[in-house]
XYZ file of C-alpha atoms in Angstrom:
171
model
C 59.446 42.530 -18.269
C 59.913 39.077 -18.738
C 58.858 36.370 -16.021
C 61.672 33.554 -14.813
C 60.152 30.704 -13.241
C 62.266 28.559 -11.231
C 63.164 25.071 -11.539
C 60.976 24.008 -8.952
C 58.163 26.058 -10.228
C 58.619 24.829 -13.766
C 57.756 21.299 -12.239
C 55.375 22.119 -9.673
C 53.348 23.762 -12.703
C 53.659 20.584 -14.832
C 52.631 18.246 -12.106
C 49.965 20.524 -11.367
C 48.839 19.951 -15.146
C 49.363 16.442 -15.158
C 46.795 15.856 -12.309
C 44.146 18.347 -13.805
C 44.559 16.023 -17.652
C 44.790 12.668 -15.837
C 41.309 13.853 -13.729
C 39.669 14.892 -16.919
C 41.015 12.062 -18.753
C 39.718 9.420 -15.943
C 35.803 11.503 -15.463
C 35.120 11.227 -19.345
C 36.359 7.643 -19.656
C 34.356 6.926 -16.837
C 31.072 8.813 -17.725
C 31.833 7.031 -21.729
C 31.671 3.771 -20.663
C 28.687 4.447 -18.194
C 30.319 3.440 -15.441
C 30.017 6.325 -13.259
C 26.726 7.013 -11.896
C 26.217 10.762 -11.751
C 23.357 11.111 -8.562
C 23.430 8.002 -7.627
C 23.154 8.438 -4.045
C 20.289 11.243 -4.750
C 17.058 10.005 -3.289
C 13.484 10.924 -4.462
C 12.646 13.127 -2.267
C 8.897 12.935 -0.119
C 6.556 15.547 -0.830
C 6.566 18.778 1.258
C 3.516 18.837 3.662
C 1.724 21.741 1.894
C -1.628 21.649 1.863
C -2.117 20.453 -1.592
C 0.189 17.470 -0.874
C -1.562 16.464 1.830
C -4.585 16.213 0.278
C -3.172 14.116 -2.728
C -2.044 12.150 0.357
C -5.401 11.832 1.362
C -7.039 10.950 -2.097
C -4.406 8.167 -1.761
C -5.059 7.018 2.072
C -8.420 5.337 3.538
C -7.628 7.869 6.712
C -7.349 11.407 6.661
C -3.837 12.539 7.708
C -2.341 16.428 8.772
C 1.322 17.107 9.090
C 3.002 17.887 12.590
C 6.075 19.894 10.725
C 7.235 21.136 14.485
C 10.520 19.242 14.461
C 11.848 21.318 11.670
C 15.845 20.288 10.637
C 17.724 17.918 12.319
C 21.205 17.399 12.132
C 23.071 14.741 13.657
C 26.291 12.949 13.752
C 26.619 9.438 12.118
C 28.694 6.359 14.710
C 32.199 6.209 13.416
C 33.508 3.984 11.189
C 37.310 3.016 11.396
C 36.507 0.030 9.451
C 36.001 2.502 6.695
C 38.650 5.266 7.444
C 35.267 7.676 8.826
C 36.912 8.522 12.407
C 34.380 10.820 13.692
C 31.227 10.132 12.080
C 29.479 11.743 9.343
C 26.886 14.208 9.485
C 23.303 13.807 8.275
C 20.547 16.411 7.915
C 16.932 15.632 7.704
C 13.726 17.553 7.905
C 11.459 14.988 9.165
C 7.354 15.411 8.954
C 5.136 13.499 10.916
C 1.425 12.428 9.890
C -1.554 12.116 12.109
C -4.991 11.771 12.076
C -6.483 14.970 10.828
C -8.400 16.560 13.434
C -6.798 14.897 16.562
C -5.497 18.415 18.302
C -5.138 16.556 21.328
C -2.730 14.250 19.936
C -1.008 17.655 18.056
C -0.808 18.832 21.277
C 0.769 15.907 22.857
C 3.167 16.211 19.532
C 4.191 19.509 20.250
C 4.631 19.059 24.179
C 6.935 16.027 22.915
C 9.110 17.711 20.201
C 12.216 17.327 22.100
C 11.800 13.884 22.793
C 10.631 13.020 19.497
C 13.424 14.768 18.325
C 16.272 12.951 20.353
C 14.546 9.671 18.624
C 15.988 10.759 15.468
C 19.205 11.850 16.579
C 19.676 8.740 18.868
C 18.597 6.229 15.833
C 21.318 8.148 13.326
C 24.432 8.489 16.079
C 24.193 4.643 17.096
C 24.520 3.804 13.118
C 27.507 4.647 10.784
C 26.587 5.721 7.278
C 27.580 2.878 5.342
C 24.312 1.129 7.988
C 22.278 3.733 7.181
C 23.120 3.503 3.061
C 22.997 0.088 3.335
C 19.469 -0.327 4.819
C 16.076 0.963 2.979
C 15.039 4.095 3.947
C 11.358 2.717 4.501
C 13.102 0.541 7.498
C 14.524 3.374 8.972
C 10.999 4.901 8.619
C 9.375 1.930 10.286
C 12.037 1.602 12.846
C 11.717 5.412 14.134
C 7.919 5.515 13.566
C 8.139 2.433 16.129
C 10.015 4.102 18.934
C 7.992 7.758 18.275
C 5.030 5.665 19.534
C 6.076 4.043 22.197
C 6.250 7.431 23.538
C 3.002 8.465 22.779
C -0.027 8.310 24.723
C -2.994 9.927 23.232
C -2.576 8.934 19.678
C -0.272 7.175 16.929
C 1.477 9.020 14.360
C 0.736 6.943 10.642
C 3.884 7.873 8.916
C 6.898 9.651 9.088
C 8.351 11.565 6.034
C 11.563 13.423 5.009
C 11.442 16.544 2.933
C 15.503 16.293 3.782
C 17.625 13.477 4.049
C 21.510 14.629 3.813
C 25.107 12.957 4.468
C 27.032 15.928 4.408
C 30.850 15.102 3.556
């Protein structure tokens, strides 16, 4: 049984071939001339809050720090950005970790008690900025600039750092 392809079919199938040549075509003359960048957006990641990172933390810090982890993953939706054709936003995931003075369980208990507040921080500082802010500024600022408002809130202790395990735009 022999198969008869239509006109339309015939063409649809050579377009369809065109597009997947000219893509391969483009990616290797792109990745040959070392103009494409592949991970360039990746970011080096910080360390999970395992024990054993927290104490290489430690052998690194005058203070000794623990890890509130209670604010697991956060997800939140980026400002949108018509300039840029993003309508509705984009969204970002991070799993934040905050340090703290080692010891301090009244301060992890104030932490704890505060989770949803601390946690509306995060979301507030990533809805009121569109990505290309967020790309465009260091992630050490954004750091500083949450870490900032976090203790503001706080009243029976300071939290010394804030780190991301993740730090997603998802697309």
């Amino acid at each position: 049984m022999k198969l008869k392809l239509s006109t339309f079919e015939k063409i649809l199938a050579a377009v369809i071939a065109f597009l997947m040549l000219a893509i391969m075509c483009v990616t290797i003359v792109t990745l040959a001339t070392q103009k494409g960048k592949p991970g360039k957006n990746l970011r080096d990641a910080d360390p999970d809050p395992t024990p054993r990172e927290i104490e290489n933390l430690n052998k690194r810090l005058d203070d000794k720090i623990a890890a509130y982890t209670g604010l697991e993953t956060i997800r939140a939706v980026t400002a949108p950005d018509e300039k840029n054709g993003d309508e509705t936003g984009t969204v970002v995931v991070i799993t934040p970790w905050l340090a703290y003075p080692e010891g301090d369980t009244v301060f992890y208990e104030e932490l704890a008690r505060k989770r949803t507040v601390i946690s509306s921080i995060f979301t507030n500082y990533f809805s009121t900025s569109t990505k290309v802010q967020l790309l465009s500024t260091t992630e050490d600022k954004i750091k500083a600039d949450i870490l900032e408002q976090i203790n503001e809130q706080m009243s029976l202790g300071k939290i010394s750092a804030i780190y991301f395990t993740d730090y997603i735009f998802l697309e």
